[in-house]
Coordinates of C-alpha atoms in Angstrom, one line a residue:
X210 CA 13.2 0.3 -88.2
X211 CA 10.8 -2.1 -88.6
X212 CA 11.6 -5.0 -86.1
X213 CA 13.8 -4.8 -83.1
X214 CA 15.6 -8.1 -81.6
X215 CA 12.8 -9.7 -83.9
X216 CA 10.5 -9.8 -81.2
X217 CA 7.7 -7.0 -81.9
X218 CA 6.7 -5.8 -85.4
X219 CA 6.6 -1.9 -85.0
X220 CA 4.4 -1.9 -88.6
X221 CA 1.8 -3.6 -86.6
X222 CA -1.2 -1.3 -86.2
X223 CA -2.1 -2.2 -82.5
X224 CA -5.6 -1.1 -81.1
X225 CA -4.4 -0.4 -77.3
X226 CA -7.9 -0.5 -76.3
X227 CA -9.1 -3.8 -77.5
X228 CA -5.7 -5.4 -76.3
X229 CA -5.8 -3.8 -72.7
X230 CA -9.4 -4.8 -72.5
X231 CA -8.7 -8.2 -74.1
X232 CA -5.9 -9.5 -71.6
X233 CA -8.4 -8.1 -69.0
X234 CA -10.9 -10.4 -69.9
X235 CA -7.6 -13.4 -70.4
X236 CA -6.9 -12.9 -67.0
X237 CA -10.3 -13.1 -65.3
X238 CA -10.8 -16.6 -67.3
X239 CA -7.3 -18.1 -66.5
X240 CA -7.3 -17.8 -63.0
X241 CA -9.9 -20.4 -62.3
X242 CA -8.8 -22.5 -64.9
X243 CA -5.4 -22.3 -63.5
X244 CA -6.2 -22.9 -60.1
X245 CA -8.6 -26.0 -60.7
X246 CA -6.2 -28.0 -62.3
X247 CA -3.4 -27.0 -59.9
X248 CA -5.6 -28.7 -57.5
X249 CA -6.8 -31.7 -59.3
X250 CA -3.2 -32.6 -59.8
X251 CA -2.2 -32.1 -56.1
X252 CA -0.4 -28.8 -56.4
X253 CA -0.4 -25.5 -54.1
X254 CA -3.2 -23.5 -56.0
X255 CA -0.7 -21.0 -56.3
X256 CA 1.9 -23.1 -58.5
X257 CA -0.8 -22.8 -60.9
X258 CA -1.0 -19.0 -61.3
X259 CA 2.1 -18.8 -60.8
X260 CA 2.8 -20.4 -64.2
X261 CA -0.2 -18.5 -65.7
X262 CA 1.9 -15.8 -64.9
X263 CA 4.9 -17.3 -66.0
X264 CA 4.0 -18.9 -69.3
X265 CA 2.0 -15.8 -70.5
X266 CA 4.4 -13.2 -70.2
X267 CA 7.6 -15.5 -71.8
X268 CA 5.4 -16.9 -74.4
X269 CA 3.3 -13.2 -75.3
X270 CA 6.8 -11.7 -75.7
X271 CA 9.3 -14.2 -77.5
X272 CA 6.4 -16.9 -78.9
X273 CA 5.5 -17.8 -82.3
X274 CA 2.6 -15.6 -83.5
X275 CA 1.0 -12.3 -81.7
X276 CA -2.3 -12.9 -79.8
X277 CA -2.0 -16.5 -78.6
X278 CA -2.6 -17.3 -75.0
X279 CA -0.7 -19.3 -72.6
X280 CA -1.1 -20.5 -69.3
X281 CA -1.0 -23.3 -66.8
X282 CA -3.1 -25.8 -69.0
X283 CA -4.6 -29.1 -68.0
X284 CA -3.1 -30.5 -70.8
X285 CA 0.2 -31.0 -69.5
X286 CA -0.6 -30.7 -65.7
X287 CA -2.8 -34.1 -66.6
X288 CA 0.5 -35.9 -67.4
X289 CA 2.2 -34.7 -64.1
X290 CA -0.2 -36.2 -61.7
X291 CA 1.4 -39.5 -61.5
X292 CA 4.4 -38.2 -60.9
X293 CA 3.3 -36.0 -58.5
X294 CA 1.6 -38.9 -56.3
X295 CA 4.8 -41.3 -56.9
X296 CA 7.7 -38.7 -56.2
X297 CA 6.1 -35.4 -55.3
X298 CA 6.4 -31.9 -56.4
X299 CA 10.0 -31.1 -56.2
X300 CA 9.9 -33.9 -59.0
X301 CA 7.4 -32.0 -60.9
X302 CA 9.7 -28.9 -61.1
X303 CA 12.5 -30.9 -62.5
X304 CA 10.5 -32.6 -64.9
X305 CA 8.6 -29.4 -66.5
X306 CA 12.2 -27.8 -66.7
X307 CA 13.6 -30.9 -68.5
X308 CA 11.0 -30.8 -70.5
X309 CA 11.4 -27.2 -71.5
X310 CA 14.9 -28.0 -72.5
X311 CA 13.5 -31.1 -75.3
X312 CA 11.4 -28.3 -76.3
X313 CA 13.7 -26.0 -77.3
X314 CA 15.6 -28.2 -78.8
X315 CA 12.8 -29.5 -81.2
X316 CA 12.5 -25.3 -81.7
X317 CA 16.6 -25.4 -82.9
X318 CA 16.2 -28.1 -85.1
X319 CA 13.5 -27.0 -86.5
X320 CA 11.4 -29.8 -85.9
X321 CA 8.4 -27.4 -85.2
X322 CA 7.7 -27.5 -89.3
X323 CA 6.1 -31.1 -88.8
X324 CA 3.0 -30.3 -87.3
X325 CA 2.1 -29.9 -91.4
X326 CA 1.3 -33.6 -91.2
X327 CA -1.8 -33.1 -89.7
X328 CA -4.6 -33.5 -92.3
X329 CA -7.5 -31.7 -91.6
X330 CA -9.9 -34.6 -90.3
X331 CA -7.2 -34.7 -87.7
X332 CA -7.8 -30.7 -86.6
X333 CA -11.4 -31.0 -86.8
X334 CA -11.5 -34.0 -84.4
X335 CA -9.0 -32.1 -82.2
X336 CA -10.9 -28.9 -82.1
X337 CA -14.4 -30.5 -81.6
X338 CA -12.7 -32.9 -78.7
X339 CA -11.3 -29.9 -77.1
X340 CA -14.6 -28.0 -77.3
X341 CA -16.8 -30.8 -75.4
X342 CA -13.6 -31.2 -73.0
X343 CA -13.9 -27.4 -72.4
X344 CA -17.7 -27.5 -71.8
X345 CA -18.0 -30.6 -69.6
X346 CA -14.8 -28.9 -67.3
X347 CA -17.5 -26.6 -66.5
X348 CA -19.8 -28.7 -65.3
X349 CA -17.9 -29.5 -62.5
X350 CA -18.3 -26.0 -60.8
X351 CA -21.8 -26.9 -60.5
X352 CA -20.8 -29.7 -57.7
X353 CA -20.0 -28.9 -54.0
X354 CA -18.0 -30.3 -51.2
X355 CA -20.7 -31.3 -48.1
X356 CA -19.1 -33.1 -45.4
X357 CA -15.9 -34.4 -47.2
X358 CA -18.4 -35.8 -49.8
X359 CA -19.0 -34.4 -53.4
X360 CA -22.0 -34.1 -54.8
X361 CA -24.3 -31.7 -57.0
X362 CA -25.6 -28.3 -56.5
X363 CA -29.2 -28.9 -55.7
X364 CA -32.0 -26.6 -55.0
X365 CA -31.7 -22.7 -54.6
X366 CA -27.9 -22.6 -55.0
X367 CA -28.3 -24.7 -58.4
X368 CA -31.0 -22.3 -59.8
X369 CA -29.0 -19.4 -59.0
X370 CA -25.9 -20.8 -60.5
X371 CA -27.9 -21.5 -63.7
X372 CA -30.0 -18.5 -63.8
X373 CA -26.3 -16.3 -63.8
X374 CA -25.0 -18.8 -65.8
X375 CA -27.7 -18.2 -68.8
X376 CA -27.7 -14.7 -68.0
X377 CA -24.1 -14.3 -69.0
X378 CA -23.9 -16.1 -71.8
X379 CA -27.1 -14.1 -73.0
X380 CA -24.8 -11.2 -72.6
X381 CA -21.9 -12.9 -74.6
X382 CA -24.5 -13.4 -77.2
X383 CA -26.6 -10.0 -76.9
X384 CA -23.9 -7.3 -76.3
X385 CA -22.1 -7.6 -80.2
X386 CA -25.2 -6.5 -81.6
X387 CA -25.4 -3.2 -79.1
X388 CA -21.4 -2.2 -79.8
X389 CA -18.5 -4.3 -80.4
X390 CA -16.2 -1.8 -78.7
X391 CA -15.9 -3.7 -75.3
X392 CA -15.4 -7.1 -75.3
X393 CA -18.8 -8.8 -74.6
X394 CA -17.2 -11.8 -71.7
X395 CA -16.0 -8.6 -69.9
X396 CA -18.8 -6.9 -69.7
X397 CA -21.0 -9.9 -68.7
X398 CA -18.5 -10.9 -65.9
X399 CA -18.4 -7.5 -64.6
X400 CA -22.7 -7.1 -64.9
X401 CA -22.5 -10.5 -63.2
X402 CA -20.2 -9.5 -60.7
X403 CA -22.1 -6.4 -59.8
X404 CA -25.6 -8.1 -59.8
X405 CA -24.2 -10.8 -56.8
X406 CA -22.6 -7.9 -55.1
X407 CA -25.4 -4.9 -55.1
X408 CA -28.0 -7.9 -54.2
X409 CA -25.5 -10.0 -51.7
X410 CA -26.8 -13.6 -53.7
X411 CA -24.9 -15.9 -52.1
X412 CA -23.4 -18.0 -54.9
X413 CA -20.3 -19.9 -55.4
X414 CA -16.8 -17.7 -56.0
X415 CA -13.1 -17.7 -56.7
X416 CA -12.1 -18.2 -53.2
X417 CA -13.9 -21.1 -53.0
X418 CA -11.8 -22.8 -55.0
X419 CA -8.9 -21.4 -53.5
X420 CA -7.1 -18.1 -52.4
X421 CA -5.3 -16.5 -55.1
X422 CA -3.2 -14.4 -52.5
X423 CA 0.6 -14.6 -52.5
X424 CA 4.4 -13.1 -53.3
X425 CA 6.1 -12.6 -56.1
X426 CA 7.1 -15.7 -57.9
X427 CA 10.4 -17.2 -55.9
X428 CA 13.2 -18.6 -57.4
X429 CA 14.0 -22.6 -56.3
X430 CA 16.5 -25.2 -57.5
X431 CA 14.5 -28.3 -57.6
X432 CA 15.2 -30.5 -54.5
X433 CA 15.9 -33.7 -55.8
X434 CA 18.9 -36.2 -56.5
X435 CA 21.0 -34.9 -59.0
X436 CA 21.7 -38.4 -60.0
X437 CA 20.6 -41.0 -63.4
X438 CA 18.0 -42.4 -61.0
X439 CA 16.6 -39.3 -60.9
X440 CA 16.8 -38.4 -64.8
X441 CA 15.3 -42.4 -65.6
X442 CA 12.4 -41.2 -63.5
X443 CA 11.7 -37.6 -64.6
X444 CA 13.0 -38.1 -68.5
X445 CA 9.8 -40.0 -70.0
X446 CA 7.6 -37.4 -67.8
X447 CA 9.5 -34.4 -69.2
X448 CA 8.9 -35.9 -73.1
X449 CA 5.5 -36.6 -72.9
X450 CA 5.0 -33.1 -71.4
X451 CA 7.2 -31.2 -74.0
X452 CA 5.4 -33.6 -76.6
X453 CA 1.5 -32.8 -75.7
X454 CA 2.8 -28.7 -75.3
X455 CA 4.1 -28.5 -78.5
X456 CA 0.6 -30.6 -80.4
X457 CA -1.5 -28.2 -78.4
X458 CA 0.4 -25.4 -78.9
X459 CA 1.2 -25.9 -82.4
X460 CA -2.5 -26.7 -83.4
X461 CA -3.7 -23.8 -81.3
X462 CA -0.9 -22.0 -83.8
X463 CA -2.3 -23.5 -87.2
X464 CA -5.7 -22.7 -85.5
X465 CA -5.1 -18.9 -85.0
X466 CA -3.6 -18.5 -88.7
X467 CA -6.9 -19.5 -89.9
X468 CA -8.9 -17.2 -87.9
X469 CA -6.5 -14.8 -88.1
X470 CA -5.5 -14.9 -91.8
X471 CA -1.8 -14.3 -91.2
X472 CA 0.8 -17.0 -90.3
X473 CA 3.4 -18.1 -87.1
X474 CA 6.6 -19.4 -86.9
X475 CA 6.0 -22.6 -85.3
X476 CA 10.0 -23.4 -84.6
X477 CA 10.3 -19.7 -82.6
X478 CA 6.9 -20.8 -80.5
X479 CA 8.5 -24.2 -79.2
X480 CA 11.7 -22.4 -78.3
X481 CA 9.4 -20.0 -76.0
X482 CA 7.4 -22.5 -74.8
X483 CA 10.3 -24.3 -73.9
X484 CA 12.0 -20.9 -72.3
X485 CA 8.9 -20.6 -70.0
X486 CA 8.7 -24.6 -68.8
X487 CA 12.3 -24.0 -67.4
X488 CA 11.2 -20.7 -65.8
X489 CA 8.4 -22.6 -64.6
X490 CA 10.8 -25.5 -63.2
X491 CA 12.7 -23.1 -60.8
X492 CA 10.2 -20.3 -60.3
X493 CA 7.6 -22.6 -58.9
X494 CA 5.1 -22.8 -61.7
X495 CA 3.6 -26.6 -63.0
X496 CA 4.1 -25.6 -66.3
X497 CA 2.2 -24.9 -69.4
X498 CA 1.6 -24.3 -72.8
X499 CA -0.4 -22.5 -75.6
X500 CA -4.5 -22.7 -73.8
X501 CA -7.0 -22.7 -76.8
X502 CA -9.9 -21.7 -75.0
X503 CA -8.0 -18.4 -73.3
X504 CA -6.5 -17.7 -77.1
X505 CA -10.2 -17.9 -78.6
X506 CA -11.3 -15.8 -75.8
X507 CA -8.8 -13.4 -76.8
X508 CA -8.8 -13.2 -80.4
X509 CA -13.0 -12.7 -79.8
X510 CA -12.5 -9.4 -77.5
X511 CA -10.7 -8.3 -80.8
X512 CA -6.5 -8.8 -79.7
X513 CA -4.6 -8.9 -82.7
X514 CA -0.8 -8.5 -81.3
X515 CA 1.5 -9.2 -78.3
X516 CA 0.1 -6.9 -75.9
X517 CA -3.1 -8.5 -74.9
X518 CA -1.2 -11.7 -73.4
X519 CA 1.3 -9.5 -71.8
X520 CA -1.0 -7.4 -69.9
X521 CA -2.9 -10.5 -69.0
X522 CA 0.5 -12.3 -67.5
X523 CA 1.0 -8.5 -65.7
X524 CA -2.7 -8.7 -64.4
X525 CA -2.8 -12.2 -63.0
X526 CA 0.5 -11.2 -61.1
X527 CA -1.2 -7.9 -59.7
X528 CA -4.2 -10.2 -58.7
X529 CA -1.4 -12.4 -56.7
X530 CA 0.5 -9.7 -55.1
X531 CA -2.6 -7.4 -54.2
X532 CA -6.3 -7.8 -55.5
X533 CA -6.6 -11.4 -54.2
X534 CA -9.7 -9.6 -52.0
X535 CA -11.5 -8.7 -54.7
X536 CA -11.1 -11.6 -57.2
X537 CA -11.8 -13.6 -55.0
X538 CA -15.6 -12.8 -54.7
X539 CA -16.0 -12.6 -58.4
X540 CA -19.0 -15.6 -59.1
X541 CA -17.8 -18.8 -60.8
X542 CA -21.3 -18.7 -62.9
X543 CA -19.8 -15.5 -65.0
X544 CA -16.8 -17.5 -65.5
X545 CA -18.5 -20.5 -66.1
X546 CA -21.2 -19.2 -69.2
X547 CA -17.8 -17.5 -70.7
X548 CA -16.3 -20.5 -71.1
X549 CA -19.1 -22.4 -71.9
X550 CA -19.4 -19.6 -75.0
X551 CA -15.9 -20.4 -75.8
X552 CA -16.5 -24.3 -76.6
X553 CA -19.6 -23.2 -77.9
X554 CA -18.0 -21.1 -80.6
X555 CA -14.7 -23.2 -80.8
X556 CA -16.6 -26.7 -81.9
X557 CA -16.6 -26.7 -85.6
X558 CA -20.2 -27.1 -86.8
X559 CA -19.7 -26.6 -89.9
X560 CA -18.3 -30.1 -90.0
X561 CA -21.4 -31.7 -89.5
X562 CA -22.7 -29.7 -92.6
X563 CA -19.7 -31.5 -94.8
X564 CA -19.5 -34.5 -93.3
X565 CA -21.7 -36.3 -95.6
X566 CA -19.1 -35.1 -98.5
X567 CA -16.3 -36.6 -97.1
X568 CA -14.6 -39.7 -97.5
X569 CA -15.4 -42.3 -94.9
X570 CA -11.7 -42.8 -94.1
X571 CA -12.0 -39.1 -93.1
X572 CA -14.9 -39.2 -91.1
X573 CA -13.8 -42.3 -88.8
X574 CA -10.2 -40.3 -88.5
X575 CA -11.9 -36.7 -86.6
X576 CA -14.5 -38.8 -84.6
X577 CA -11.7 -41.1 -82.9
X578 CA -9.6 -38.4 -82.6
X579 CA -12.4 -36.3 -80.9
X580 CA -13.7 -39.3 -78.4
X581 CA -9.5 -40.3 -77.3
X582 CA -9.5 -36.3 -76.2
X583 CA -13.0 -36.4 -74.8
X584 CA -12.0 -39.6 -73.0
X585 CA -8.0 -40.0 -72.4
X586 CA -7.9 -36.0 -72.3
X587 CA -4.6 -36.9 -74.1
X588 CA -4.6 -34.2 -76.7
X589 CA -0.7 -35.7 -78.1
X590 CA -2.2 -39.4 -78.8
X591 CA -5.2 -38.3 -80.2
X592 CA -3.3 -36.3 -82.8
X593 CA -0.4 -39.2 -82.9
X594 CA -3.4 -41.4 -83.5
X595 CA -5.0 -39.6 -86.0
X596 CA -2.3 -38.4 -88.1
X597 CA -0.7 -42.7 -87.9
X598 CA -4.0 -43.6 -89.5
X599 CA -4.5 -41.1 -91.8
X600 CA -1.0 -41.9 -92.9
X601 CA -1.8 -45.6 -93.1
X602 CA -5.2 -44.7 -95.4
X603 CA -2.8 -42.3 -97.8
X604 CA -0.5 -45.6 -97.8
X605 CA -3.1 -47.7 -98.8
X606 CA -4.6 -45.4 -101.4
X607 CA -1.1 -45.0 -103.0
X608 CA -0.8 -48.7 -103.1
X609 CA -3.6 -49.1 -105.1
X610 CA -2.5 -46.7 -107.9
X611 CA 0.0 -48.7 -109.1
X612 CA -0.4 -49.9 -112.4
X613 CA 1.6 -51.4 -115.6
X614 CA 1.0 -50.9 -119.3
X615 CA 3.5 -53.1 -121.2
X616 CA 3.9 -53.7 -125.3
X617 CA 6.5 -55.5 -127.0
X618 CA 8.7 -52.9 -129.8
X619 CA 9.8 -53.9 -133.4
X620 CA 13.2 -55.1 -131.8
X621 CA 11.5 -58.1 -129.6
X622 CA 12.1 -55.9 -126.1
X623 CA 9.7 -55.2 -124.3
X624 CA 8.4 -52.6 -122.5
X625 CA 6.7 -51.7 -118.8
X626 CA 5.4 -48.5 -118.4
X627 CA 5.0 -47.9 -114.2
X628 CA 2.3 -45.7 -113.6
X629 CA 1.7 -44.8 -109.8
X630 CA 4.5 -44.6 -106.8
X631 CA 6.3 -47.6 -105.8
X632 CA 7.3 -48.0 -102.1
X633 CA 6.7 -50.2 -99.6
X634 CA 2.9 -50.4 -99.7
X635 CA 2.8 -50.8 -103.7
X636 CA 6.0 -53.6 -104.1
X637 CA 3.5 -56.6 -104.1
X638 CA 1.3 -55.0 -106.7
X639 CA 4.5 -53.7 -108.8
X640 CA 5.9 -57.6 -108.9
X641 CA 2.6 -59.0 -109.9
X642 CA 2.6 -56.9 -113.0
X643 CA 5.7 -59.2 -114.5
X644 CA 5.4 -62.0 -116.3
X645 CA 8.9 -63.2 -116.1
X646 CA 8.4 -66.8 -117.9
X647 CA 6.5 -66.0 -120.8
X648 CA 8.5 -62.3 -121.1
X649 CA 11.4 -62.0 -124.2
X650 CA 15.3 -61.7 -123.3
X651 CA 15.1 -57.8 -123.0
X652 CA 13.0 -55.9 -120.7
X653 CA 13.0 -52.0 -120.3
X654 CA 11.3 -51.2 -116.9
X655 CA 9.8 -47.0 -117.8
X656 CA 9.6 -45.0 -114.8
X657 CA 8.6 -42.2 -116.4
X658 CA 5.6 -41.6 -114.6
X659 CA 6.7 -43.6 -111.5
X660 CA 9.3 -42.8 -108.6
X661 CA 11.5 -45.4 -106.7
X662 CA 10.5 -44.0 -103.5
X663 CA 12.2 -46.0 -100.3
X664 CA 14.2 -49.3 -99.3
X665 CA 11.2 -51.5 -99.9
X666 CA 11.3 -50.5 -103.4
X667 CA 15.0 -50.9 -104.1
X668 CA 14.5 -54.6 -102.8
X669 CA 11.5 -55.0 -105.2
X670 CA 13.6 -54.4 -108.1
X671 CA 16.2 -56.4 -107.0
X672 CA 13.9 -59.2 -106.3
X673 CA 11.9 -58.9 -110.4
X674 CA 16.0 -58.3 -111.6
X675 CA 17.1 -61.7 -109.9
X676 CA 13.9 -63.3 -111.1
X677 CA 14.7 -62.6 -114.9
X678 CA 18.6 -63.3 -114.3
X679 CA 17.4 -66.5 -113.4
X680 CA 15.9 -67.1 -116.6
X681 CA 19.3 -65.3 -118.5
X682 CA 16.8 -62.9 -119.5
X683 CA 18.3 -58.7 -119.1
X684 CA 16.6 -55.8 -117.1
X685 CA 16.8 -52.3 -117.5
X686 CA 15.2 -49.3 -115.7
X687 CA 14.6 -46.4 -117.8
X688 CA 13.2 -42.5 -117.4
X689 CA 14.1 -42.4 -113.4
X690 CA 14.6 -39.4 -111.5
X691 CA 18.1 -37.8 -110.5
X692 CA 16.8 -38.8 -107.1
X693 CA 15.8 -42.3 -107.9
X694 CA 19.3 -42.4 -109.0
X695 CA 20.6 -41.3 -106.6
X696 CA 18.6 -43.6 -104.5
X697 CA 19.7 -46.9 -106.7
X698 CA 23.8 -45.6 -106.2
X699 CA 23.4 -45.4 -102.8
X700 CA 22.3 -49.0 -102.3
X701 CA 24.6 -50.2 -105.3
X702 CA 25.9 -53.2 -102.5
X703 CA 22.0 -54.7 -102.0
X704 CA 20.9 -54.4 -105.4
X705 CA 22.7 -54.3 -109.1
X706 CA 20.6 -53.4 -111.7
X707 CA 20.9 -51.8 -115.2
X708 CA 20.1 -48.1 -115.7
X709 CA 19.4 -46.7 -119.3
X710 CA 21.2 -42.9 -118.7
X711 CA 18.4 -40.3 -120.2
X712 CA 20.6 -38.0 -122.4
X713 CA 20.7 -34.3 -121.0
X714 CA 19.7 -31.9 -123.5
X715 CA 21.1 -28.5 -123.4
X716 CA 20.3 -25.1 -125.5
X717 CA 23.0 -23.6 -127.6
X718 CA 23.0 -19.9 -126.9

């Protein structure tokens, strides 16, 4: 037996050390990350764990691809906050479980397959925007409340901070060379950890974000209108949501096959994401998706299957319910140089190496999609942006290809060979090529190395066949596809136009 319910691959060699160890080190760097955005937007820290918890464990069993990460991410907590402040968080609930539900639809539809369209410009922008996004969230844990007022470390506190700061990422960097058996952002939160409690250095922690202790995740029906009103208000919140949890999640997907080698099913990860956003909605969680930095983090302490995020989901939980104590003295600055390792190591450098090779188009394409998620921290228009210009530049380069040779045959017709697609970018081109005054009575139109590809182009040739009716002078298209066919029958009430029928040859046997 080789599958079960089609939710774990029993082939699968799993190393149970590196996953137990890996979701380990998952779980010490979600629960800050978790927790700070649960507060930026408003939220009881614990809603924010809560749907660490939540959107690990549903996602690590049922998602798309084996070791992916998921988590209360900032990505869609970012889009709740107006909501939050407008209606309040009984709002929020209804709108991250709404927003499950247009996920998993998407996943039954199979609309996951379009996140193909990106180009590659597009990822490199979105990785290298995520990256600085990831690194400068880090620099806020060197700031500190003083009376209501928030302002910089200075001083002693901000040289200790630094100094465990560089001394864990020298560990990141330092311990793979020694042995690659442990996972090196373990073992430098844990030497960290140790140094700030066998020396008592007073340094910024967990609980001083927030506490981290709690129950059991409780289940809660929304308390809100169940009325239109309500949906008119919570429905665009919900789509946005789904919409920037499925481009982060999907990239961080694409992403991980690359690393990886191997390849997810992208419809089966938006049905899970979806699963756990309406878990979220009535279990008190804000919601997530798919968290790029937690996955690269992850994949580096060697996690290859499901396991890794389960026992991360598991661990946060046991945090919650009963080592909230001890967490909570663990220093920031071991968490901090982690993640600072992460962007680090997720920025693609090896774009700056290429990016003299590429076209310009390209270039402009994964720098503005880099600076909207730097800026907006709106991961969904950055990639709606980039892949909407990159289509427009494809468009434009199409256009250009058109091209017409034309010769007159021993009979007096005359012939134009179409080289190049037409559709609506190329129809201006394609009518330029005619001479329609100076042309004979009979004109054969060769698409042989052409395609009539949409509605623009249909009018196109109805617009050249009226202009040579008008001059009694006959039009016919020759060499199209079964297709383009197709396409010209369907539209046979806009546009009437003479088709030469290619004959169908067929092998005697």
């Amino acid at each position: 037996m080789k599958k079960a319910f089609q939710l774990f691959d029993f082939t699968q060699k799993v190393n149970y050390k590196n996953e137990i160890l890996a979701g380990l080190t998952v779980a010490m760097t979600m629960i800050p990350e978790s927790l700070s955005f649960a507060i930026l937007a408003g939220f009881p820290p614990l809603v924010g764990l809560y749907a660490a918890f939540i959107a690990g464990l549903v996602t690590a069993i049922f998602g798309g691809r084996p070791g992916m990460i998921s988590g209360g991410a900032g990505a869609t907590v970012i889009v709740l906050i107006a909501l939050m402040k407008s209606h309040g968080i009984e709002y929020v609930f209804a709108a991250v479980a709404l927003g499950g539900v247009v996920q998993i639809c998407i996943g039954l539809f199979k609309l996951g397959k379009f996140i193909r369209l990106v180009p590659q410009p597009v990822m490199f922008g979105f990785v290298n925007g995520l990256a600085v996004v990831i690194f400068m969230s880090q620099l806020e844990q060197f700031k500190t409340v003083v009376n209501g007022q928030v302002s910089w470390l200075q001083g002693t506190p901000l040289y200790i901070m630094l100094g465990l700061v560089a001394l864990t990422i020298a560990i990141v960097l330092v311990f793979p060379k020694i042995t690659k058996a442990v996972p090196a952002s373990l073992v430098a939160i844990m030497v960290v950890f140790a140094l700030v409690i066998v020396f008592n250095i007073e340094t910024k922690t967990v609980e001083d974000i927030a506490s981290v202790q709690g129950g059991f995740p409780p289940f809660h029906i929304p308390n809100i209108p169940f009325s239109f009103e309500t949906l008119k208000i919570i429905f665009p919140y919900s789509v946005i949501v789904a919409a920037v949890g499925l481009t982060e999640g999907l990239l961080t997907l694409n992403l991980v096959d690359e690393i990886t080698g191997t390849r997810g099913n992208s419809n089966r990860e938006c049905i899970a994401q979806g699963s756990s956003n309406i878990l979220n909605g009535f279990f008190y969680g804000m919601g997530g998706c798919p968290m790029i930095a937690q996955t690269l983090v992850n994949l580096g302490a060697g996690s290859r299957a499901r396991l890794a995020g389960i026992i991360g989901a598991l661990t946060i939980l046991l945090i919650i319910l009963f080592g909230a104590p001890v967490i909570g003295k663990l220093p920031m600055a071991a968490l901090v140089g982690v993640m600072m390792m992460v962007a680090i190591t997720t920025f693609e450098w090896a774009s700056f190496r290429i990016i003299n090779k590429m076209p310009k188009h390209d270039i402009f394409v994964g720098i503005l999609v880099a600076l909207i998620t730097i800026v907006l921290h709106n991961l969904a228009l950055a990639v709606l942006i980039g892949v909407i210009i990159s289509a427009l530049v494809f468009a434009w380069e199409s256009a250009k290809r058109i091209r017409a040779r034309h010769f007159i045959d021993e009979n007096g017709v005359k012939h134009y060979e179409i080289y190049g697609p037409l559709f609506f970018g190329s129809t201006t081109a394609f009518l330029e090529k005619f001479d329609v005054q100076n042309d004979p009575n009979n004109i054969i139109i060769d698409f042989k190395e052409s395609r009539v590809s949409d509605m623009s182009a249909i009018e196109a040739l109805n617009n050249i066949t009226k202009k040579y009716k008008q001059e009694n002078k006959t039009v016919e298209l020759q060499y199209l596809s079964a297709d383009c066919r197709q396409l010209l029958k369907n539209a046979d009430a806009v546009i009437n136009v003479n088709v030469i029928e290619d004959p169908t040859y067929k092998v005697v046997s």
